[in-house]
mmCIF file with all atom_site columns, C-alpha atoms in Angstrom:
data_model
loop_
_atom_site.group_PDB
_atom_site.id
_atom_site.type_symbol
_atom_site.label_atom_id
_atom_site.label_alt_id
_atom_site.label_comp_id
_atom_site.label_asym_id
_atom_site.label_entity_id
_atom_site.label_seq_id
_atom_site.pdbx_PDB_ins_code
_atom_site.Cartn_x
_atom_site.Cartn_y
_atom_site.Cartn_z
_atom_site.occupancy
_atom_site.B_iso_or_equiv
_atom_site.pdbx_formal_charge
_atom_site.auth_seq_id
_atom_site.auth_comp_id
_atom_site.auth_asym_id
_atom_site.auth_atom_id
_atom_site.pdbx_PDB_model_num
ATOM 1   C CA . UNK A 1 1   ? -32.667 109.829 117.144 1.00 0.00 ? 1   UNK A CA 1
ATOM 2   C CA . UNK A 1 2   ? -36.121 109.281 118.792 1.00 0.00 ? 2   UNK A CA 1
ATOM 3   C CA . UNK A 1 3   ? -38.893 110.933 117.141 1.00 0.00 ? 3   UNK A CA 1
ATOM 4   C CA . UNK A 1 4   ? -43.269 110.630 118.098 1.00 0.00 ? 4   UNK A CA 1
ATOM 5   C CA . UNK A 1 5   ? -43.838 106.939 116.490 1.00 0.00 ? 5   UNK A CA 1
ATOM 6   C CA . UNK A 1 6   ? -45.947 108.146 113.751 1.00 0.00 ? 6   UNK A CA 1
ATOM 7   C CA . UNK A 1 7   ? -43.020 110.667 112.522 1.00 0.00 ? 7   UNK A CA 1
ATOM 8   C CA . UNK A 1 8   ? -40.889 108.269 110.725 1.00 0.00 ? 8   UNK A CA 1
ATOM 9   C CA . UNK A 1 9   ? -44.262 107.240 108.152 1.00 0.00 ? 9   UNK A CA 1
ATOM 10  C CA . UNK A 1 10  ? -42.323 109.246 105.539 1.00 0.00 ? 10  UNK A CA 1
ATOM 11  C CA . UNK A 1 11  ? -40.637 112.234 105.042 1.00 0.00 ? 11  UNK A CA 1
ATOM 12  C CA . UNK A 1 12  ? -43.188 115.035 104.907 1.00 0.00 ? 12  UNK A CA 1
ATOM 13  C CA . UNK A 1 13  ? -44.352 113.787 108.512 1.00 0.00 ? 13  UNK A CA 1
ATOM 14  C CA . UNK A 1 14  ? -40.398 113.688 109.595 1.00 0.00 ? 14  UNK A CA 1
ATOM 15  C CA . UNK A 1 15  ? -40.370 117.780 108.242 1.00 0.00 ? 15  UNK A CA 1
ATOM 16  C CA . UNK A 1 16  ? -43.725 118.472 109.576 1.00 0.00 ? 16  UNK A CA 1
ATOM 17  C CA . UNK A 1 17  ? -42.881 116.579 112.863 1.00 0.00 ? 17  UNK A CA 1
ATOM 18  C CA . UNK A 1 18  ? -39.653 118.392 113.635 1.00 0.00 ? 18  UNK A CA 1
ATOM 19  C CA . UNK A 1 19  ? -40.071 121.601 112.289 1.00 0.00 ? 19  UNK A CA 1
ATOM 20  C CA . UNK A 1 20  ? -43.693 122.440 113.376 1.00 0.00 ? 20  UNK A CA 1
ATOM 21  C CA . UNK A 1 21  ? -45.711 120.258 115.025 1.00 0.00 ? 21  UNK A CA 1
ATOM 22  C CA . UNK A 1 22  ? -46.275 120.944 118.797 1.00 0.00 ? 22  UNK A CA 1
ATOM 23  C CA . UNK A 1 23  ? -44.581 124.539 118.129 1.00 0.00 ? 23  UNK A CA 1
ATOM 24  C CA . UNK A 1 24  ? -47.042 126.989 120.525 1.00 0.00 ? 24  UNK A CA 1
ATOM 25  C CA . UNK A 1 25  ? -48.582 128.832 117.083 1.00 0.00 ? 25  UNK A CA 1
ATOM 26  C CA . UNK A 1 26  ? -50.314 132.588 117.994 1.00 0.00 ? 26  UNK A CA 1
ATOM 27  C CA . UNK A 1 27  ? -50.507 133.966 114.613 1.00 0.00 ? 27  UNK A CA 1
ATOM 28  C CA . UNK A 1 28  ? -54.576 134.442 113.690 1.00 0.00 ? 28  UNK A CA 1
ATOM 29  C CA . UNK A 1 29  ? -53.065 133.280 109.763 1.00 0.00 ? 29  UNK A CA 1
ATOM 30  C CA . UNK A 1 30  ? -51.333 130.291 110.212 1.00 0.00 ? 30  UNK A CA 1
ATOM 31  C CA . UNK A 1 31  ? -53.981 129.093 113.567 1.00 0.00 ? 31  UNK A CA 1
ATOM 32  C CA . UNK A 1 32  ? -57.389 129.190 110.181 1.00 0.00 ? 32  UNK A CA 1
ATOM 33  C CA . UNK A 1 33  ? -54.836 127.528 107.993 1.00 0.00 ? 33  UNK A CA 1
ATOM 34  C CA . UNK A 1 34  ? -54.229 124.805 110.327 1.00 0.00 ? 34  UNK A CA 1
ATOM 35  C CA . UNK A 1 35  ? -57.729 124.186 111.055 1.00 0.00 ? 35  UNK A CA 1
ATOM 36  C CA . UNK A 1 36  ? -59.165 124.400 107.378 1.00 0.00 ? 36  UNK A CA 1
ATOM 37  C CA . UNK A 1 37  ? -56.586 121.443 107.372 1.00 0.00 ? 37  UNK A CA 1
ATOM 38  C CA . UNK A 1 38  ? -58.101 119.575 110.174 1.00 0.00 ? 38  UNK A CA 1
ATOM 39  C CA . UNK A 1 39  ? -61.385 120.007 108.907 1.00 0.00 ? 39  UNK A CA 1
ATOM 40  C CA . UNK A 1 40  ? -59.665 118.986 105.474 1.00 0.00 ? 40  UNK A CA 1
ATOM 41  C CA . UNK A 1 41  ? -58.108 115.853 107.188 1.00 0.00 ? 41  UNK A CA 1
ATOM 42  C CA . UNK A 1 42  ? -61.518 114.156 108.946 1.00 0.00 ? 42  UNK A CA 1
ATOM 43  C CA . UNK A 1 43  ? -61.526 110.798 107.942 1.00 0.00 ? 43  UNK A CA 1
ATOM 44  C CA . UNK A 1 44  ? -58.566 110.732 106.117 1.00 0.00 ? 44  UNK A CA 1
ATOM 45  C CA . UNK A 1 45  ? -54.997 110.782 107.387 1.00 0.00 ? 45  UNK A CA 1
ATOM 46  C CA . UNK A 1 46  ? -52.831 113.588 107.928 1.00 0.00 ? 46  UNK A CA 1
ATOM 47  C CA . UNK A 1 47  ? -49.706 112.142 105.644 1.00 0.00 ? 47  UNK A CA 1
ATOM 48  C CA . UNK A 1 48  ? -52.611 112.803 102.677 1.00 0.00 ? 48  UNK A CA 1
ATOM 49  C CA . UNK A 1 49  ? -52.965 116.470 104.230 1.00 0.00 ? 49  UNK A CA 1
ATOM 50  C CA . UNK A 1 50  ? -49.647 116.393 104.007 1.00 0.00 ? 50  UNK A CA 1
ATOM 51  C CA . UNK A 1 51  ? -49.385 116.065 100.337 1.00 0.00 ? 51  UNK A CA 1
ATOM 52  C CA . UNK A 1 52  ? -51.324 118.412 99.231  1.00 0.00 ? 52  UNK A CA 1
ATOM 53  C CA . UNK A 1 53  ? -50.811 121.389 101.923 1.00 0.00 ? 53  UNK A CA 1
ATOM 54  C CA . UNK A 1 54  ? -48.859 123.481 99.405  1.00 0.00 ? 54  UNK A CA 1
ATOM 55  C CA . UNK A 1 55  ? -51.737 123.014 96.622  1.00 0.00 ? 55  UNK A CA 1
ATOM 56  C CA . UNK A 1 56  ? -54.719 124.161 99.627  1.00 0.00 ? 56  UNK A CA 1
ATOM 57  C CA . UNK A 1 57  ? -52.332 127.850 100.217 1.00 0.00 ? 57  UNK A CA 1
ATOM 58  C CA . UNK A 1 58  ? -52.925 128.035 96.580  1.00 0.00 ? 58  UNK A CA 1
ATOM 59  C CA . UNK A 1 59  ? -56.188 126.927 96.087  1.00 0.00 ? 59  UNK A CA 1
ATOM 60  C CA . UNK A 1 60  ? -57.274 128.910 98.962  1.00 0.00 ? 60  UNK A CA 1
ATOM 61  C CA . UNK A 1 61  ? -55.837 132.470 98.872  1.00 0.00 ? 61  UNK A CA 1
ATOM 62  C CA . UNK A 1 62  ? -52.697 131.141 101.438 1.00 0.00 ? 62  UNK A CA 1
ATOM 63  C CA . UNK A 1 63  ? -55.770 130.650 103.554 1.00 0.00 ? 63  UNK A CA 1
ATOM 64  C CA . UNK A 1 64  ? -56.678 134.472 103.802 1.00 0.00 ? 64  UNK A CA 1
ATOM 65  C CA . UNK A 1 65  ? -60.052 134.344 105.461 1.00 0.00 ? 65  UNK A CA 1
ATOM 66  C CA . UNK A 1 66  ? -61.719 137.490 104.107 1.00 0.00 ? 66  UNK A CA 1
ATOM 67  C CA . UNK A 1 67  ? -61.209 136.052 100.614 1.00 0.00 ? 67  UNK A CA 1
ATOM 68  C CA . UNK A 1 68  ? -62.556 132.930 101.233 1.00 0.00 ? 68  UNK A CA 1
ATOM 69  C CA . UNK A 1 69  ? -65.681 133.946 103.118 1.00 0.00 ? 69  UNK A CA 1
ATOM 70  C CA . UNK A 1 70  ? -66.714 135.650 99.664  1.00 0.00 ? 70  UNK A CA 1
ATOM 71  C CA . UNK A 1 71  ? -66.342 132.479 97.704  1.00 0.00 ? 71  UNK A CA 1
ATOM 72  C CA . UNK A 1 72  ? -68.530 131.815 95.138  1.00 0.00 ? 72  UNK A CA 1
ATOM 73  C CA . UNK A 1 73  ? -70.195 128.984 93.151  1.00 0.00 ? 73  UNK A CA 1
ATOM 74  C CA . UNK A 1 74  ? -68.129 129.839 91.270  1.00 0.00 ? 74  UNK A CA 1
ATOM 75  C CA . UNK A 1 75  ? -65.249 129.457 93.474  1.00 0.00 ? 75  UNK A CA 1
ATOM 76  C CA . UNK A 1 76  ? -66.590 126.437 94.373  1.00 0.00 ? 76  UNK A CA 1
ATOM 77  C CA . UNK A 1 77  ? -67.047 124.598 91.284  1.00 0.00 ? 77  UNK A CA 1
ATOM 78  C CA . UNK A 1 78  ? -63.426 125.404 91.250  1.00 0.00 ? 78  UNK A CA 1
ATOM 79  C CA . UNK A 1 79  ? -62.467 124.079 93.970  1.00 0.00 ? 79  UNK A CA 1
ATOM 80  C CA . UNK A 1 80  ? -64.588 120.574 93.326  1.00 0.00 ? 80  UNK A CA 1
ATOM 81  C CA . UNK A 1 81  ? -62.127 120.108 90.321  1.00 0.00 ? 81  UNK A CA 1
ATOM 82  C CA . UNK A 1 82  ? -59.216 120.902 91.570  1.00 0.00 ? 82  UNK A CA 1
ATOM 83  C CA . UNK A 1 83  ? -57.243 117.336 92.001  1.00 0.00 ? 83  UNK A CA 1
ATOM 84  C CA . UNK A 1 84  ? -54.632 119.005 94.707  1.00 0.00 ? 84  UNK A CA 1
ATOM 85  C CA . UNK A 1 85  ? -57.152 119.037 97.203  1.00 0.00 ? 85  UNK A CA 1
ATOM 86  C CA . UNK A 1 86  ? -59.687 116.444 98.999  1.00 0.00 ? 86  UNK A CA 1
ATOM 87  C CA . UNK A 1 87  ? -62.205 117.615 96.601  1.00 0.00 ? 87  UNK A CA 1
ATOM 88  C CA . UNK A 1 88  ? -65.366 117.029 98.333  1.00 0.00 ? 88  UNK A CA 1
ATOM 89  C CA . UNK A 1 89  ? -68.008 119.655 98.694  1.00 0.00 ? 89  UNK A CA 1
ATOM 90  C CA . UNK A 1 90  ? -69.171 119.999 102.632 1.00 0.00 ? 90  UNK A CA 1
ATOM 91  C CA . UNK A 1 91  ? -65.883 120.645 103.481 1.00 0.00 ? 91  UNK A CA 1
ATOM 92  C CA . UNK A 1 92  ? -65.023 123.221 101.203 1.00 0.00 ? 92  UNK A CA 1
ATOM 93  C CA . UNK A 1 93  ? -67.862 124.549 102.072 1.00 0.00 ? 93  UNK A CA 1
ATOM 94  C CA . UNK A 1 94  ? -67.230 123.750 105.286 1.00 0.00 ? 94  UNK A CA 1
ATOM 95  C CA . UNK A 1 95  ? -63.905 126.362 105.164 1.00 0.00 ? 95  UNK A CA 1
ATOM 96  C CA . UNK A 1 96  ? -66.128 128.855 104.385 1.00 0.00 ? 96  UNK A CA 1
ATOM 97  C CA . UNK A 1 97  ? -68.413 128.858 106.828 1.00 0.00 ? 97  UNK A CA 1
ATOM 98  C CA . UNK A 1 98  ? -66.071 128.480 109.538 1.00 0.00 ? 98  UNK A CA 1
ATOM 99  C CA . UNK A 1 99  ? -63.652 131.421 107.287 1.00 0.00 ? 99  UNK A CA 1
ATOM 100 C CA . UNK A 1 100 ? -67.015 133.739 108.211 1.00 0.00 ? 100 UNK A CA 1
ATOM 101 C CA . UNK A 1 101 ? -66.972 132.834 111.727 1.00 0.00 ? 101 UNK A CA 1
ATOM 102 C CA . UNK A 1 102 ? -63.283 132.991 112.244 1.00 0.00 ? 102 UNK A CA 1
ATOM 103 C CA . UNK A 1 103 ? -63.848 136.825 111.237 1.00 0.00 ? 103 UNK A CA 1
ATOM 104 C CA . UNK A 1 104 ? -66.624 137.401 113.544 1.00 0.00 ? 104 UNK A CA 1
ATOM 105 C CA . UNK A 1 105 ? -63.902 135.640 116.358 1.00 0.00 ? 105 UNK A CA 1
ATOM 106 C CA . UNK A 1 106 ? -61.657 138.457 115.297 1.00 0.00 ? 106 UNK A CA 1
ATOM 107 C CA . UNK A 1 107 ? -64.141 141.291 115.852 1.00 0.00 ? 107 UNK A CA 1
ATOM 108 C CA . UNK A 1 108 ? -65.463 139.365 118.889 1.00 0.00 ? 108 UNK A CA 1
ATOM 109 C CA . UNK A 1 109 ? -61.965 139.164 120.934 1.00 0.00 ? 109 UNK A CA 1
ATOM 110 C CA . UNK A 1 110 ? -59.741 141.097 118.709 1.00 0.00 ? 110 UNK A CA 1
ATOM 111 C CA . UNK A 1 111 ? -57.942 138.044 117.406 1.00 0.00 ? 111 UNK A CA 1
ATOM 112 C CA . UNK A 1 112 ? -58.638 134.418 116.793 1.00 0.00 ? 112 UNK A CA 1
ATOM 113 C CA . UNK A 1 113 ? -55.776 133.736 119.097 1.00 0.00 ? 113 UNK A CA 1
ATOM 114 C CA . UNK A 1 114 ? -56.852 135.407 121.605 1.00 0.00 ? 114 UNK A CA 1
ATOM 115 C CA . UNK A 1 115 ? -60.134 133.150 121.602 1.00 0.00 ? 115 UNK A CA 1
ATOM 116 C CA . UNK A 1 116 ? -58.517 130.117 120.784 1.00 0.00 ? 116 UNK A CA 1
ATOM 117 C CA . UNK A 1 117 ? -55.917 129.327 123.278 1.00 0.00 ? 117 UNK A CA 1
ATOM 118 C CA . UNK A 1 118 ? -58.616 130.621 126.349 1.00 0.00 ? 118 UNK A CA 1
ATOM 119 C CA . UNK A 1 119 ? -59.398 126.923 126.105 1.00 0.00 ? 119 UNK A CA 1
ATOM 120 C CA . UNK A 1 120 ? -56.123 126.176 127.559 1.00 0.00 ? 120 UNK A CA 1
ATOM 121 C CA . UNK A 1 121 ? -55.616 129.549 129.618 1.00 0.00 ? 121 UNK A CA 1
ATOM 122 C CA . UNK A 1 122 ? -53.441 130.561 127.695 1.00 0.00 ? 122 UNK A CA 1
ATOM 123 C CA . UNK A 1 123 ? -50.485 128.247 127.678 1.00 0.00 ? 123 UNK A CA 1
ATOM 124 C CA . UNK A 1 124 ? -50.030 125.329 126.284 1.00 0.00 ? 124 UNK A CA 1
ATOM 125 C CA . UNK A 1 125 ? -50.561 122.098 128.438 1.00 0.00 ? 125 UNK A CA 1
ATOM 126 C CA . UNK A 1 126 ? -47.828 119.705 128.956 1.00 0.00 ? 126 UNK A CA 1
ATOM 127 C CA . UNK A 1 127 ? -48.760 116.369 128.993 1.00 0.00 ? 127 UNK A CA 1
ATOM 128 C CA . UNK A 1 128 ? -46.076 112.872 129.652 1.00 0.00 ? 128 UNK A CA 1
ATOM 129 C CA . UNK A 1 129 ? -47.353 110.629 127.294 1.00 0.00 ? 129 UNK A CA 1
ATOM 130 C CA . UNK A 1 130 ? -44.664 107.808 127.159 1.00 0.00 ? 130 UNK A CA 1
ATOM 131 C CA . UNK A 1 131 ? -46.597 105.624 124.419 1.00 0.00 ? 131 UNK A CA 1
ATOM 132 C CA . UNK A 1 132 ? -48.095 106.342 121.725 1.00 0.00 ? 132 UNK A CA 1
ATOM 133 C CA . UNK A 1 133 ? -50.816 104.569 122.869 1.00 0.00 ? 133 UNK A CA 1
ATOM 134 C CA . UNK A 1 134 ? -51.575 106.424 126.003 1.00 0.00 ? 134 UNK A CA 1
ATOM 135 C CA . UNK A 1 135 ? -52.394 109.374 124.156 1.00 0.00 ? 135 UNK A CA 1
ATOM 136 C CA . UNK A 1 136 ? -56.066 110.473 124.339 1.00 0.00 ? 136 UNK A CA 1
ATOM 137 C CA . UNK A 1 137 ? -58.213 111.751 120.974 1.00 0.00 ? 137 UNK A CA 1
ATOM 138 C CA . UNK A 1 138 ? -60.472 113.775 122.389 1.00 0.00 ? 138 UNK A CA 1
ATOM 139 C CA . UNK A 1 139 ? -60.592 115.710 125.513 1.00 0.00 ? 139 UNK A CA 1
ATOM 140 C CA . UNK A 1 140 ? -62.804 117.877 128.002 1.00 0.00 ? 140 UNK A CA 1
ATOM 141 C CA . UNK A 1 141 ? -61.158 120.547 126.692 1.00 0.00 ? 141 UNK A CA 1
ATOM 142 C CA . UNK A 1 142 ? -61.150 119.440 123.234 1.00 0.00 ? 142 UNK A CA 1
ATOM 143 C CA . UNK A 1 143 ? -65.293 118.800 123.501 1.00 0.00 ? 143 UNK A CA 1
ATOM 144 C CA . UNK A 1 144 ? -65.418 122.582 124.895 1.00 0.00 ? 144 UNK A CA 1
ATOM 145 C CA . UNK A 1 145 ? -64.105 124.061 121.875 1.00 0.00 ? 145 UNK A CA 1
ATOM 146 C CA . UNK A 1 146 ? -65.946 121.765 119.639 1.00 0.00 ? 146 UNK A CA 1
ATOM 147 C CA . UNK A 1 147 ? -69.061 122.956 121.609 1.00 0.00 ? 147 UNK A CA 1
ATOM 148 C CA . UNK A 1 148 ? -67.985 126.275 121.072 1.00 0.00 ? 148 UNK A CA 1
ATOM 149 C CA . UNK A 1 149 ? -66.524 126.073 118.303 1.00 0.00 ? 149 UNK A CA 1
ATOM 150 C CA . UNK A 1 150 ? -69.846 124.474 116.787 1.00 0.00 ? 150 UNK A CA 1
ATOM 151 C CA . UNK A 1 151 ? -71.955 127.893 118.539 1.00 0.00 ? 151 UNK A CA 1
ATOM 152 C CA . UNK A 1 152 ? -70.467 130.439 116.740 1.00 0.00 ? 152 UNK A CA 1
ATOM 153 C CA . UNK A 1 153 ? -71.454 128.261 113.331 1.00 0.00 ? 153 UNK A CA 1
ATOM 154 C CA . UNK A 1 154 ? -68.045 126.117 112.577 1.00 0.00 ? 154 UNK A CA 1
ATOM 155 C CA . UNK A 1 155 ? -68.283 122.834 110.556 1.00 0.00 ? 155 UNK A CA 1
ATOM 156 C CA . UNK A 1 156 ? -65.715 119.903 110.743 1.00 0.00 ? 156 UNK A CA 1
ATOM 157 C CA . UNK A 1 157 ? -65.247 120.107 114.155 1.00 0.00 ? 157 UNK A CA 1
ATOM 158 C CA . UNK A 1 158 ? -66.151 117.989 116.818 1.00 0.00 ? 158 UNK A CA 1
ATOM 159 C CA . UNK A 1 159 ? -63.600 116.793 119.443 1.00 0.00 ? 159 UNK A CA 1
ATOM 160 C CA . UNK A 1 160 ? -61.330 114.869 118.420 1.00 0.00 ? 160 UNK A CA 1
ATOM 161 C CA . UNK A 1 161 ? -60.972 117.444 114.851 1.00 0.00 ? 161 UNK A CA 1
ATOM 162 C CA . UNK A 1 162 ? -60.199 119.616 117.563 1.00 0.00 ? 162 UNK A CA 1
ATOM 163 C CA . UNK A 1 163 ? -57.528 118.075 120.285 1.00 0.00 ? 163 UNK A CA 1
ATOM 164 C CA . UNK A 1 164 ? -55.974 117.311 117.173 1.00 0.00 ? 164 UNK A CA 1
ATOM 165 C CA . UNK A 1 165 ? -55.754 120.849 116.336 1.00 0.00 ? 165 UNK A CA 1
ATOM 166 C CA . UNK A 1 166 ? -54.505 121.778 120.060 1.00 0.00 ? 166 UNK A CA 1
ATOM 167 C CA . UNK A 1 167 ? -51.443 119.690 119.477 1.00 0.00 ? 167 UNK A CA 1
ATOM 168 C CA . UNK A 1 168 ? -50.645 121.319 115.420 1.00 0.00 ? 168 UNK A CA 1
ATOM 169 C CA . UNK A 1 169 ? -50.181 124.758 117.210 1.00 0.00 ? 169 UNK A CA 1
ATOM 170 C CA . UNK A 1 170 ? -49.178 123.640 120.536 1.00 0.00 ? 170 UNK A CA 1
ATOM 171 C CA . UNK A 1 171 ? -51.839 124.559 122.575 1.00 0.00 ? 171 UNK A CA 1
ATOM 172 C CA . UNK A 1 172 ? -50.410 121.021 123.795 1.00 0.00 ? 172 UNK A CA 1
ATOM 173 C CA . UNK A 1 173 ? -47.275 119.277 124.230 1.00 0.00 ? 173 UNK A CA 1
ATOM 174 C CA . UNK A 1 174 ? -47.985 115.569 122.999 1.00 0.00 ? 174 UNK A CA 1
ATOM 175 C CA . UNK A 1 175 ? -44.189 114.761 122.036 1.00 0.00 ? 175 UNK A CA 1
ATOM 176 C CA . UNK A 1 176 ? -44.192 111.490 124.113 1.00 0.00 ? 176 UNK A CA 1
ATOM 177 C CA . UNK A 1 177 ? -41.413 111.926 126.828 1.00 0.00 ? 177 UNK A CA 1
ATOM 178 C CA . UNK A 1 178 ? -38.557 109.946 124.232 1.00 0.00 ? 178 UNK A CA 1
ATOM 179 C CA . UNK A 1 179 ? -38.761 112.156 121.903 1.00 0.00 ? 179 UNK A CA 1
ATOM 180 C CA . UNK A 1 180 ? -36.592 114.553 120.986 1.00 0.00 ? 180 UNK A CA 1
ATOM 181 C CA . UNK A 1 181 ? -38.930 117.438 120.759 1.00 0.00 ? 181 UNK A CA 1
ATOM 182 C CA . UNK A 1 182 ? -40.288 117.161 123.926 1.00 0.00 ? 182 UNK A CA 1
ATOM 183 C CA . UNK A 1 183 ? -37.956 119.294 125.552 1.00 0.00 ? 183 UNK A CA 1
ATOM 184 C CA . UNK A 1 184 ? -37.545 121.176 122.577 1.00 0.00 ? 184 UNK A CA 1
ATOM 185 C CA . UNK A 1 185 ? -41.957 122.085 122.626 1.00 0.00 ? 185 UNK A CA 1
#
Protein backbone atom coordinates (compact mmCIF):
# COMPACT_ATOMS: atom_id res chain seq x y z
CA UNK A 1 0.00 0.00 0.00
CA UNK A 2 1.46 3.35 -1.04
CA UNK A 3 1.62 6.06 1.62
CA UNK A 4 3.24 9.46 1.96
CA UNK A 5 6.89 8.71 2.81
CA UNK A 6 6.84 10.41 6.23
CA UNK A 7 4.08 8.07 7.46
CA UNK A 8 6.43 5.09 7.42
CA UNK A 9 8.64 6.44 10.21
CA UNK A 10 6.70 4.77 13.04
CA UNK A 11 3.37 3.34 14.19
CA UNK A 12 2.08 6.66 15.56
CA UNK A 13 2.86 8.44 12.30
CA UNK A 14 1.25 5.61 10.32
CA UNK A 15 -1.97 5.74 12.34
CA UNK A 16 -2.08 9.55 12.24
CA UNK A 17 -1.50 9.57 8.48
CA UNK A 18 -4.06 6.87 7.75
CA UNK A 19 -6.82 8.19 10.02
CA UNK A 20 -6.44 11.94 10.58
CA UNK A 21 -3.94 13.86 8.48
CA UNK A 22 -5.59 15.80 5.69
CA UNK A 23 -9.16 14.97 6.70
CA UNK A 24 -11.22 18.21 6.74
CA UNK A 25 -11.93 19.26 10.35
CA UNK A 26 -14.81 21.59 11.23
CA UNK A 27 -15.03 20.93 14.97
CA UNK A 28 -13.81 23.98 16.91
CA UNK A 29 -12.32 21.94 19.77
CA UNK A 30 -10.28 19.77 17.41
CA UNK A 31 -9.26 22.82 15.35
CA UNK A 32 -8.00 24.41 18.57
CA UNK A 33 -6.20 21.22 19.65
CA UNK A 34 -4.34 21.01 16.37
CA UNK A 35 -3.42 24.70 16.53
CA UNK A 36 -1.87 24.25 19.98
CA UNK A 37 -0.08 21.05 18.97
CA UNK A 38 1.33 22.63 15.81
CA UNK A 39 2.63 25.54 17.88
CA UNK A 40 4.19 23.12 20.38
CA UNK A 41 5.84 21.29 17.48
CA UNK A 42 7.65 24.41 16.28
CA UNK A 43 11.34 23.48 16.09
CA UNK A 44 10.67 19.85 16.98
CA UNK A 45 9.60 16.75 15.09
CA UNK A 46 5.92 15.91 14.67
CA UNK A 47 6.63 12.43 16.05
CA UNK A 48 7.69 14.07 19.34
CA UNK A 49 4.29 15.74 19.56
CA UNK A 50 2.40 12.59 18.58
CA UNK A 51 4.14 10.73 21.40
CA UNK A 52 3.09 13.45 23.85
CA UNK A 53 -0.44 14.01 22.49
CA UNK A 54 -2.26 12.02 25.19
CA UNK A 55 -0.31 13.88 27.87
CA UNK A 56 -1.25 17.17 26.22
CA UNK A 57 -4.93 16.22 26.25
CA UNK A 58 -4.75 15.58 29.97
CA UNK A 59 -2.46 18.48 30.90
CA UNK A 60 -4.42 21.01 28.84
CA UNK A 61 -7.91 19.99 30.00
CA UNK A 62 -8.87 18.25 26.75
CA UNK A 63 -8.02 21.50 24.94
CA UNK A 64 -10.92 23.38 26.50
CA UNK A 65 -10.08 26.93 25.41
CA UNK A 66 -12.27 28.45 28.14
CA UNK A 67 -10.31 26.63 30.87
CA UNK A 68 -6.91 27.24 29.26
CA UNK A 69 -7.60 30.97 28.91
CA UNK A 70 -7.85 31.15 32.72
CA UNK A 71 -4.66 29.28 33.62
CA UNK A 72 -2.85 30.79 36.58
CA UNK A 73 0.86 31.01 37.39
CA UNK A 74 0.39 27.92 39.58
CA UNK A 75 -1.00 25.97 36.59
CA UNK A 76 1.83 27.24 34.37
CA UNK A 77 4.36 26.00 36.94
CA UNK A 78 2.56 22.63 37.03
CA UNK A 79 2.82 22.43 33.23
CA UNK A 80 6.51 23.37 33.34
CA UNK A 81 7.07 20.35 35.60
CA UNK A 82 5.05 17.95 33.41
CA UNK A 83 7.49 15.66 31.57
CA UNK A 84 4.65 14.47 29.35
CA UNK A 85 4.54 17.72 27.38
CA UNK A 86 7.07 20.10 25.82
CA UNK A 87 8.20 22.13 28.82
CA UNK A 88 8.86 25.42 27.09
CA UNK A 89 7.53 28.43 28.97
CA UNK A 90 6.99 30.56 25.86
CA UNK A 91 5.01 27.76 24.19
CA UNK A 92 2.91 27.22 27.31
CA UNK A 93 2.23 30.95 27.57
CA UNK A 94 1.43 30.97 23.85
CA UNK A 95 -1.19 28.24 24.38
CA UNK A 96 -2.87 30.44 27.00
CA UNK A 97 -2.73 33.55 24.80
CA UNK A 98 -4.00 31.51 21.85
CA UNK A 99 -6.93 30.22 23.92
CA UNK A 100 -7.94 33.81 24.71
CA UNK A 101 -7.63 34.84 21.05
CA UNK A 102 -9.48 31.70 19.93
CA UNK A 103 -12.43 32.63 22.19
CA UNK A 104 -12.45 36.16 20.79
CA UNK A 105 -12.59 34.81 17.24
CA UNK A 106 -15.50 32.56 18.21
CA UNK A 107 -17.35 35.62 19.53
CA UNK A 108 -16.59 37.63 16.40
CA UNK A 109 -17.28 34.95 13.77
CA UNK A 110 -19.66 32.59 15.56
CA UNK A 111 -17.18 29.72 15.25
CA UNK A 112 -13.44 29.42 14.82
CA UNK A 113 -14.22 27.08 11.92
CA UNK A 114 -15.95 29.90 10.02
CA UNK A 115 -12.90 32.14 10.42
CA UNK A 116 -10.08 29.65 9.77
CA UNK A 117 -11.65 28.03 6.70
CA UNK A 118 -12.10 31.47 5.09
CA UNK A 119 -8.41 31.33 4.13
CA UNK A 120 -9.28 28.61 1.60
CA UNK A 121 -12.76 29.95 0.75
CA UNK A 122 -14.40 27.21 2.80
CA UNK A 123 -13.13 24.33 0.65
CA UNK A 124 -9.98 22.20 0.77
CA UNK A 125 -7.26 23.00 -1.73
CA UNK A 126 -6.53 19.78 -3.65
CA UNK A 127 -2.86 19.72 -4.54
CA UNK A 128 -1.21 17.30 -6.95
CA UNK A 129 2.22 16.51 -5.57
CA UNK A 130 4.04 13.47 -6.94
CA UNK A 131 6.99 13.48 -4.51
CA UNK A 132 7.59 14.87 -1.03
CA UNK A 133 10.13 17.41 -2.28
CA UNK A 134 7.33 19.08 -4.32
CA UNK A 135 5.34 19.97 -1.18
CA UNK A 136 5.95 23.58 -0.07
CA UNK A 137 6.61 24.53 3.55
CA UNK A 138 4.37 27.58 3.26
CA UNK A 139 2.06 29.26 0.77
CA UNK A 140 0.52 32.69 0.21
CA UNK A 141 -2.56 31.45 2.10
CA UNK A 142 -0.55 30.24 5.10
CA UNK A 143 1.31 33.56 5.19
CA UNK A 144 -2.00 35.45 5.10
CA UNK A 145 -3.37 33.18 7.86
CA UNK A 146 -0.26 33.73 9.98
CA UNK A 147 -0.47 37.51 9.65
CA UNK A 148 -4.17 37.50 10.53
CA UNK A 149 -3.72 35.21 13.53
CA UNK A 150 -0.78 37.27 14.83
CA UNK A 151 -2.86 40.44 14.46
CA UNK A 152 -5.51 38.73 16.59
CA UNK A 153 -2.97 37.94 19.33
CA UNK A 154 -1.83 34.40 18.47
CA UNK A 155 1.74 33.28 19.20
CA UNK A 156 4.01 30.58 17.69
CA UNK A 157 2.04 30.77 14.48
CA UNK A 158 4.35 31.55 11.57
CA UNK A 159 3.60 30.77 7.92
CA UNK A 160 5.27 27.34 8.09
CA UNK A 161 3.34 26.37 11.23
CA UNK A 162 0.14 27.60 9.59
CA UNK A 163 0.80 25.48 6.51
CA UNK A 164 1.42 22.38 8.63
CA UNK A 165 -1.85 23.20 10.40
CA UNK A 166 -3.67 23.54 7.08
CA UNK A 167 -2.34 20.11 6.07
CA UNK A 168 -3.30 18.55 9.40
CA UNK A 169 -6.91 19.81 9.43
CA UNK A 170 -7.55 19.12 5.76
CA UNK A 171 -7.61 22.69 4.50
CA UNK A 172 -5.18 21.39 1.90
CA UNK A 173 -4.84 17.84 0.62
CA UNK A 174 -1.09 17.30 0.51
CA UNK A 175 -1.18 13.53 0.36
CA UNK A 176 1.04 12.56 -2.54
CA UNK A 177 -0.81 11.36 -5.64
CA UNK A 178 0.51 7.76 -5.28
CA UNK A 179 -0.70 7.65 -1.64
CA UNK A 180 -3.88 5.63 -1.08
CA UNK A 181 -5.26 8.49 1.09
CA UNK A 182 -4.99 11.05 -1.73
CA UNK A 183 -8.26 10.02 -3.37
CA UNK A 184 -9.93 9.06 -0.08
CA UNK A 185 -9.45 12.53 1.41
